[in-house]
Structures are given as structure tokens and as C-alpha cells.
Amino acid sequence: MLEDKLEVYRTDMDAGHTVSLMLPAGRHTAVAWGNCHTEYYQIYDTETTASMQMEMTCINDYTMTRANPGSLFHASNTFEVVQGNEYTVPMSLIKNSNTVKVIIKGLTKEDQEMAESIFVFRLVSDNWKYNYDNSVSSGYPLTYIPEYNPEYEDEDGFAISATFYPLRLFTYDEESVLTVRYRNPATDREASLEAPLVPYLLKQLEEEVTPVMIPANIADNELLDRHDTYQVIFVLEINANGDIGFEEWNRINQGEELG
């Protein structure tokens, strides 16, 4: 059974960032979700720790209704309590949210200004619902919607970006699919690109770290959990015949490590 459930604010913590609990003797599992604002997330089935689940709630018709629901964190720890003793149980938070910024280069100024009408960006994943241990609970695929923004101008032309804020990415995930569609307003021709996102992110991360930095078991998600922001760049190419194509996965840069 669940012994206690707390809603903790920064002001509730002491100088050591701890919160005091009175627990009976025995084996316990502490679970925490950080920044779990009720506007975007909910925790339910809390009769036992094992049945507890957390899910994103800003969803309508299997689609996100808000591009950025804010950062989300998770931690859990299992420990033994002996009656009469005091314990400090560390809770190491893992960030359960990411930023994936997709940049399209090689555009005309007109394309940049019309971006939201001639481009469609979508990221589909089932990583919106979690068990108490931070594993993904089975559910239907969710479509993340992006934030569109004009970007810089360089030798390739103008650029736009579409930024997604998906929840935790997993090494074994080949179902999170990124789709980009483009319609040329001058010719009405279209081009699209669809590919699983995580294998490309992992490939780039492994290339940018030395072997000693790579965990012995890559499936432990260490590489993905240590990074917050990713940047995926495509160059749009239109030849003399008007054929459209993307220079696929031109470059992927991860952001700063979380520590």
C-alpha cells in the first residue's frame, strides 16, 4: 500500500533540500516527479506504489494541445527502514523532457514567411505515460506539435525551425518517428521525409564521446539521459526541373550535458 503522498514545494524543504517523513519499519520505495504541474500532468492509481502512473494530460484527439508543457523530472529509490533509526535517502532526478529542434535550410525569403502553411512537422511517440519506475506504460501513439520560428540567413538561403518538447527518449525506441512535409507554393510539388528519431540521435552521441565515456550497457539510457537539447538540420534542395529533396539528417548536435 502507499504509505504517504506529498505535494512538495521549494519552500517546504529545509536547507539541505530534504523533507521529513515518518515511515514504519520495512522495505519502501520512494517515487518523485518534479515540475508535475496539474495543468499538464496527472498522477493516479496511487493505492500502491506499483500501480502508480503519471501521464501527460494536455492532449486532445491523440495530439498535444500545447507545444511546450515544461520540464518534467523523475526519481525513485528503494530502501529499508529499521524502527528507531533515522535515514537520509537520496533522490537523483532524471530529466524526463527534451528539446528537439528541427531546422530547415535553403529556403527563399517567401518560404520562410509562409512556413506554417507550406511545411508540416510532426513527431509521433508513445512516451507520454509512465509507470512508477519511469518505464513507459503501454498506450496509443501521441502526436507532438511544434513551435515554428524563423531562423538565420546564410549561404544556403533562409532557414526556419520547428521545436518539439517530447518526454523522455529511450535507446530501444524505434517507434518515435519524425516527419517533415514541404509543398512548393510556386509549383505545388511536394516532398516528405519520415524517419525514426532516436537511432539517429544515438549514432551521433556515440560518435561524439570517447569509448571510456560510453556506458558498458548502452541500453541503460545513459547517453540520452545526460543530454537535454538536440538540433537536427536538413537542407532543402530544388533542382532545375523543380524536383524537391532533403539532404537527409545533415547534422545533429546535442546540447550541453545536464551534469
mmCIF file of C-alpha atoms in Angstrom:
data_model
loop_
_atom_site.group_PDB
_atom_site.id
_atom_site.type_symbol
_atom_site.label_atom_id
_atom_site.label_comp_id
_atom_site.label_asym_id
_atom_site.label_seq_id
_atom_site.Cartn_x
_atom_site.Cartn_y
_atom_site.Cartn_z
ATOM 1 C CA MET A 1 0.000 0.000 0.000
ATOM 2 C CA LEU A 2 1.005 3.638 -0.394
ATOM 3 C CA GLU A 3 2.205 4.996 2.962
ATOM 4 C CA ASP A 4 2.166 8.685 2.106
ATOM 5 C CA LYS A 5 1.735 11.139 -0.762
ATOM 6 C CA LEU A 6 3.135 14.658 -0.625
ATOM 7 C CA GLU A 7 2.928 17.731 -2.827
ATOM 8 C CA VAL A 8 6.235 19.434 -2.071
ATOM 9 C CA TYR A 9 7.213 22.994 -2.959
ATOM 10 C CA ARG A 10 10.668 24.532 -2.685
ATOM 11 C CA THR A 11 9.564 26.399 0.432
ATOM 12 C CA ASP A 12 8.669 23.081 2.099
ATOM 13 C CA MET A 13 12.297 21.905 2.028
ATOM 14 C CA ASP A 14 14.959 22.659 4.623
ATOM 15 C CA ALA A 15 18.461 23.992 3.884
ATOM 16 C CA GLY A 16 19.607 20.516 2.852
ATOM 17 C CA HIS A 17 16.750 20.188 0.320
ATOM 18 C CA THR A 18 15.173 17.389 2.358
ATOM 19 C CA VAL A 19 11.650 16.589 3.524
ATOM 20 C CA SER A 20 10.955 14.572 6.684
ATOM 21 C CA LEU A 21 8.695 11.505 6.674
ATOM 22 C CA MET A 22 7.649 9.054 9.394
ATOM 23 C CA LEU A 23 7.628 5.515 7.963
ATOM 24 C CA PRO A 24 7.080 2.107 9.588
ATOM 25 C CA ALA A 25 9.838 -0.487 9.619
ATOM 26 C CA GLY A 26 10.253 -2.450 6.394
ATOM 27 C CA ARG A 27 11.126 -2.051 2.741
ATOM 28 C CA HIS A 28 9.893 1.079 0.968
ATOM 29 C CA THR A 29 10.122 2.687 -2.473
ATOM 30 C CA ALA A 30 10.100 6.468 -2.746
ATOM 31 C CA VAL A 31 8.924 7.939 -6.069
ATOM 32 C CA ALA A 32 9.090 11.599 -7.090
ATOM 33 C CA TRP A 33 8.004 13.576 -10.139
ATOM 34 C CA GLY A 34 9.259 17.140 -10.342
ATOM 35 C CA ASN A 35 7.505 20.066 -12.070
ATOM 36 C CA CYS A 36 4.422 17.868 -12.374
ATOM 37 C CA HIS A 37 2.007 20.772 -12.777
ATOM 38 C CA THR A 38 -1.617 19.642 -12.842
ATOM 39 C CA GLU A 39 -2.283 21.788 -15.903
ATOM 40 C CA TYR A 40 -0.165 19.399 -17.983
ATOM 41 C CA TYR A 41 0.293 16.167 -15.975
ATOM 42 C CA GLN A 42 -1.556 13.976 -13.503
ATOM 43 C CA ILE A 43 -0.601 11.141 -11.147
ATOM 44 C CA TYR A 44 -3.247 8.497 -10.485
ATOM 45 C CA ASP A 45 -3.827 4.904 -9.262
ATOM 46 C CA THR A 46 -1.980 5.738 -6.053
ATOM 47 C CA GLU A 47 -3.320 2.959 -3.833
ATOM 48 C CA THR A 48 0.041 1.197 -4.206
ATOM 49 C CA THR A 49 3.431 2.308 -5.483
ATOM 50 C CA ALA A 50 3.458 -0.415 -8.149
ATOM 51 C CA SER A 51 0.135 0.742 -9.623
ATOM 52 C CA MET A 52 1.029 4.443 -9.635
ATOM 53 C CA GLN A 53 1.176 6.108 -13.044
ATOM 54 C CA MET A 54 1.898 9.590 -14.370
ATOM 55 C CA GLU A 55 0.600 10.846 -17.684
ATOM 56 C CA MET A 56 0.522 13.973 -19.791
ATOM 57 C CA THR A 57 -2.967 15.488 -19.824
ATOM 58 C CA CYS A 58 -2.722 18.371 -22.339
ATOM 59 C CA ILE A 59 -3.925 16.016 -25.077
ATOM 60 C CA ASN A 60 -6.926 16.118 -27.377
ATOM 61 C CA ASP A 61 -7.671 13.558 -30.086
ATOM 62 C CA TYR A 62 -4.222 11.911 -29.610
ATOM 63 C CA THR A 63 -2.476 15.243 -30.239
ATOM 64 C CA MET A 64 -0.663 17.628 -27.913
ATOM 65 C CA THR A 65 -2.641 20.785 -27.276
ATOM 66 C CA ARG A 66 0.405 22.711 -26.047
ATOM 67 C CA ALA A 67 3.798 22.586 -27.745
ATOM 68 C CA ASN A 68 5.798 23.006 -24.527
ATOM 69 C CA PRO A 69 4.328 21.612 -21.293
ATOM 70 C CA GLY A 70 7.523 22.438 -19.386
ATOM 71 C CA SER A 71 10.339 20.370 -17.900
ATOM 72 C CA LEU A 72 9.478 17.160 -16.055
ATOM 73 C CA PHE A 73 11.736 15.172 -13.711
ATOM 74 C CA HIS A 74 11.574 11.713 -12.123
ATOM 75 C CA ALA A 75 13.379 9.913 -9.315
ATOM 76 C CA SER A 76 12.882 6.680 -7.364
ATOM 77 C CA ASN A 77 14.787 4.803 -4.656
ATOM 78 C CA THR A 78 14.107 1.602 -2.694
ATOM 79 C CA PHE A 79 15.393 1.391 0.886
ATOM 80 C CA GLU A 80 14.985 -0.432 4.209
ATOM 81 C CA VAL A 81 13.733 1.202 7.424
ATOM 82 C CA VAL A 82 14.707 -0.186 10.840
ATOM 83 C CA GLN A 83 12.500 1.079 13.642
ATOM 84 C CA GLY A 84 14.138 3.789 15.731
ATOM 85 C CA ASN A 85 16.723 4.784 13.117
ATOM 86 C CA GLU A 86 16.868 7.947 11.000
ATOM 87 C CA TYR A 87 17.845 7.843 7.333
ATOM 88 C CA THR A 88 18.605 10.265 4.548
ATOM 89 C CA VAL A 89 17.510 8.730 1.254
ATOM 90 C CA PRO A 90 18.959 10.443 -1.851
ATOM 91 C CA MET A 91 16.626 11.043 -4.804
ATOM 92 C CA SER A 92 18.570 11.561 -8.043
ATOM 93 C CA LEU A 93 16.314 13.323 -10.508
ATOM 94 C CA ILE A 94 16.374 12.380 -14.202
ATOM 95 C CA LYS A 95 15.007 14.882 -16.675
ATOM 96 C CA ASN A 96 12.009 13.337 -18.416
ATOM 97 C CA SER A 97 11.688 16.004 -21.080
ATOM 98 C CA ASN A 98 13.796 17.055 -24.049
ATOM 99 C CA THR A 99 14.032 19.728 -26.715
ATOM 100 C CA VAL A 100 14.352 18.598 -30.338
ATOM 101 C CA LYS A 101 14.869 21.486 -32.737
ATOM 102 C CA VAL A 102 14.475 20.708 -36.457
ATOM 103 C CA ILE A 103 15.998 23.326 -38.769
ATOM 104 C CA ILE A 104 15.275 23.545 -42.493
ATOM 105 C CA LYS A 105 17.848 25.496 -44.505
ATOM 106 C CA GLY A 106 17.950 26.500 -48.162
ATOM 107 C CA LEU A 107 14.653 28.384 -48.236
ATOM 108 C CA THR A 108 13.672 31.567 -50.024
ATOM 109 C CA LYS A 109 12.545 34.545 -48.001
ATOM 110 C CA GLU A 110 8.983 33.834 -49.161
ATOM 111 C CA ASP A 111 9.216 30.232 -47.934
ATOM 112 C CA GLN A 112 10.393 31.455 -44.547
ATOM 113 C CA GLU A 113 7.474 33.867 -44.252
ATOM 114 C CA MET A 114 4.943 31.196 -45.323
ATOM 115 C CA ALA A 115 6.486 28.373 -43.282
ATOM 116 C CA GLU A 116 3.414 27.348 -41.301
ATOM 117 C CA SER A 117 1.324 26.958 -44.472
ATOM 118 C CA ILE A 118 3.851 25.088 -46.649
ATOM 119 C CA PHE A 119 5.570 22.903 -44.016
ATOM 120 C CA VAL A 120 4.178 20.206 -41.749
ATOM 121 C CA PHE A 121 6.369 18.928 -38.891
ATOM 122 C CA ARG A 122 5.222 16.080 -36.677
ATOM 123 C CA LEU A 123 6.819 13.858 -34.054
ATOM 124 C CA VAL A 124 4.831 10.759 -33.090
ATOM 125 C CA SER A 125 5.707 8.746 -29.973
ATOM 126 C CA ASP A 126 4.031 6.719 -27.225
ATOM 127 C CA ASN A 127 6.252 8.169 -24.453
ATOM 128 C CA TRP A 128 3.594 10.263 -22.711
ATOM 129 C CA LYS A 129 2.568 7.868 -19.902
ATOM 130 C CA TYR A 130 4.874 6.363 -17.238
ATOM 131 C CA ASN A 131 4.896 3.714 -14.540
ATOM 132 C CA TYR A 132 6.268 4.459 -11.069
ATOM 133 C CA ASP A 133 9.746 3.224 -12.105
ATOM 134 C CA ASN A 134 9.869 5.658 -15.068
ATOM 135 C CA SER A 135 9.238 2.981 -17.681
ATOM 136 C CA VAL A 136 6.782 3.830 -20.438
ATOM 137 C CA SER A 137 3.300 2.451 -19.902
ATOM 138 C CA SER A 138 1.634 0.980 -22.969
ATOM 139 C CA GLY A 139 -0.656 3.393 -24.724
ATOM 140 C CA TYR A 140 -1.625 4.873 -28.051
ATOM 141 C CA PRO A 141 0.837 6.982 -30.095
ATOM 142 C CA LEU A 142 0.761 10.699 -29.386
ATOM 143 C CA THR A 143 1.465 13.425 -31.953
ATOM 144 C CA TYR A 144 3.664 16.229 -30.643
ATOM 145 C CA ILE A 145 3.103 19.608 -32.247
ATOM 146 C CA PRO A 146 6.000 22.051 -32.660
ATOM 147 C CA GLU A 147 6.703 25.723 -32.214
ATOM 148 C CA TYR A 148 7.633 27.401 -35.533
ATOM 149 C CA ASN A 149 10.209 30.187 -35.715
ATOM 150 C CA PRO A 150 12.154 31.980 -38.458
ATOM 151 C CA GLU A 151 15.894 31.425 -38.194
ATOM 152 C CA TYR A 152 19.068 32.865 -39.716
ATOM 153 C CA GLU A 153 20.159 33.524 -43.289
ATOM 154 C CA ASP A 154 23.422 32.002 -44.608
ATOM 155 C CA GLU A 155 24.990 30.769 -47.857
ATOM 156 C CA ASP A 156 22.216 28.158 -48.191
ATOM 157 C CA GLY A 157 19.474 30.757 -48.010
ATOM 158 C CA PHE A 158 16.908 31.372 -45.300
ATOM 159 C CA ALA A 159 16.011 28.938 -42.530
ATOM 160 C CA ILE A 160 13.116 28.055 -40.226
ATOM 161 C CA SER A 161 12.898 25.852 -37.159
ATOM 162 C CA ALA A 162 10.263 23.638 -35.613
ATOM 163 C CA THR A 163 10.923 22.854 -31.947
ATOM 164 C CA PHE A 164 9.413 19.814 -30.213
ATOM 165 C CA TYR A 165 9.336 19.146 -26.470
ATOM 166 C CA PRO A 166 8.938 15.357 -26.205
ATOM 167 C CA LEU A 167 9.142 13.480 -22.951
ATOM 168 C CA ARG A 168 11.948 11.030 -22.159
ATOM 169 C CA LEU A 169 13.712 9.384 -25.128
ATOM 170 C CA PHE A 170 14.756 5.724 -24.897
ATOM 171 C CA THR A 171 17.620 3.849 -26.553
ATOM 172 C CA TYR A 172 15.412 0.951 -27.634
ATOM 173 C CA ASP A 173 12.808 3.248 -29.200
ATOM 174 C CA GLU A 174 12.372 2.907 -32.956
ATOM 175 C CA GLU A 175 8.732 3.986 -32.867
ATOM 176 C CA SER A 176 9.278 7.726 -32.279
ATOM 177 C CA VAL A 177 9.063 8.981 -35.844
ATOM 178 C CA LEU A 178 9.869 12.450 -37.148
ATOM 179 C CA THR A 179 8.007 13.565 -40.283
ATOM 180 C CA VAL A 180 8.690 16.655 -42.394
ATOM 181 C CA ARG A 181 6.489 17.595 -45.363
ATOM 182 C CA TYR A 182 7.038 20.501 -47.743
ATOM 183 C CA ARG A 183 4.840 21.940 -50.503
ATOM 184 C CA ASN A 184 6.448 24.268 -53.022
ATOM 185 C CA PRO A 185 3.993 27.198 -53.376
ATOM 186 C CA ALA A 186 5.317 28.044 -56.858
ATOM 187 C CA THR A 187 4.933 24.566 -58.417
ATOM 188 C CA ASP A 188 2.590 22.862 -55.892
ATOM 189 C CA ARG A 189 5.008 19.924 -55.833
ATOM 190 C CA GLU A 190 5.560 18.180 -52.512
ATOM 191 C CA ALA A 191 8.344 16.306 -50.748
ATOM 192 C CA SER A 192 8.382 14.447 -47.450
ATOM 193 C CA LEU A 193 10.860 12.815 -45.110
ATOM 194 C CA GLU A 194 9.962 10.272 -42.435
ATOM 195 C CA ALA A 195 12.455 8.503 -40.182
ATOM 196 C CA PRO A 196 12.822 7.143 -36.629
ATOM 197 C CA LEU A 197 14.399 9.840 -34.471
ATOM 198 C CA VAL A 198 16.228 8.034 -31.650
ATOM 199 C CA PRO A 199 18.614 5.846 -33.730
ATOM 200 C CA TYR A 200 19.996 8.993 -35.375
ATOM 201 C CA LEU A 201 20.432 10.764 -32.054
ATOM 202 C CA LEU A 202 22.204 7.756 -30.547
ATOM 203 C CA LYS A 203 24.509 7.359 -33.531
ATOM 204 C CA GLN A 204 25.645 10.954 -33.270
ATOM 205 C CA LEU A 205 26.084 10.800 -29.491
ATOM 206 C CA GLU A 206 28.239 7.690 -29.742
ATOM 207 C CA GLU A 207 30.417 9.375 -32.375
ATOM 208 C CA GLU A 208 30.986 12.429 -30.182
ATOM 209 C CA VAL A 209 32.112 10.665 -26.991
ATOM 210 C CA THR A 210 35.253 8.659 -26.335
ATOM 211 C CA PRO A 211 34.919 4.895 -25.680
ATOM 212 C CA VAL A 212 35.613 5.357 -21.973
ATOM 213 C CA MET A 213 32.584 7.670 -21.713
ATOM 214 C CA ILE A 214 30.201 5.127 -23.245
ATOM 215 C CA PRO A 215 28.404 3.034 -20.595
ATOM 216 C CA ALA A 216 29.136 -0.689 -20.532
ATOM 217 C CA ASN A 217 25.443 -1.328 -21.136
ATOM 218 C CA ILE A 218 24.219 1.186 -23.687
ATOM 219 C CA ALA A 219 20.632 0.091 -23.005
ATOM 220 C CA ASP A 220 20.763 1.861 -19.629
ATOM 221 C CA ASN A 221 19.886 5.071 -21.464
ATOM 222 C CA GLU A 222 22.865 6.951 -20.047
ATOM 223 C CA LEU A 223 23.754 8.799 -23.239
ATOM 224 C CA LEU A 224 20.248 10.091 -23.886
ATOM 225 C CA ASP A 225 19.523 10.933 -20.243
ATOM 226 C CA ARG A 226 22.626 13.118 -19.999
ATOM 227 C CA HIS A 227 21.550 15.435 -22.800
ATOM 228 C CA ASP A 228 18.797 17.970 -22.901
ATOM 229 C CA THR A 229 18.670 19.665 -26.303
ATOM 230 C CA TYR A 230 19.136 18.220 -29.793
ATOM 231 C CA GLN A 231 19.382 20.029 -33.100
ATOM 232 C CA VAL A 232 18.592 18.275 -36.393
ATOM 233 C CA ILE A 233 19.402 20.121 -39.623
ATOM 234 C CA PHE A 234 18.078 19.478 -43.142
ATOM 235 C CA VAL A 235 18.917 21.373 -46.317
ATOM 236 C CA LEU A 236 16.029 21.709 -48.770
ATOM 237 C CA GLU A 237 17.179 21.169 -52.365
ATOM 238 C CA ILE A 238 15.186 22.055 -55.516
ATOM 239 C CA ASN A 239 16.840 21.248 -58.859
ATOM 240 C CA ALA A 240 16.403 22.903 -62.267
ATOM 241 C CA ASN A 241 13.470 20.595 -63.067
ATOM 242 C CA GLY A 242 11.667 21.629 -59.916
ATOM 243 C CA ASP A 243 12.254 18.290 -58.147
ATOM 244 C CA ILE A 244 12.391 18.625 -54.371
ATOM 245 C CA GLY A 245 14.556 16.753 -51.918
ATOM 246 C CA PHE A 246 16.046 16.959 -48.434
ATOM 247 C CA GLU A 247 19.706 16.470 -47.662
ATOM 248 C CA GLU A 248 18.887 13.838 -45.080
ATOM 249 C CA TRP A 249 19.995 14.251 -41.479
ATOM 250 C CA ASN A 250 22.639 16.796 -42.445
ATOM 251 C CA ARG A 251 23.854 17.340 -38.908
ATOM 252 C CA ILE A 252 22.768 16.545 -35.393
ATOM 253 C CA ASN A 253 24.155 18.444 -32.429
ATOM 254 C CA GLN A 254 23.260 17.706 -28.838
ATOM 255 C CA GLY A 255 23.072 20.439 -26.250
ATOM 256 C CA GLU A 256 25.069 20.760 -23.093
ATOM 257 C CA GLU A 257 25.145 17.799 -20.732
ATOM 258 C CA LEU A 258 22.854 18.009 -17.741
ATOM 259 C CA GLY A 259 25.702 17.062 -15.384
#
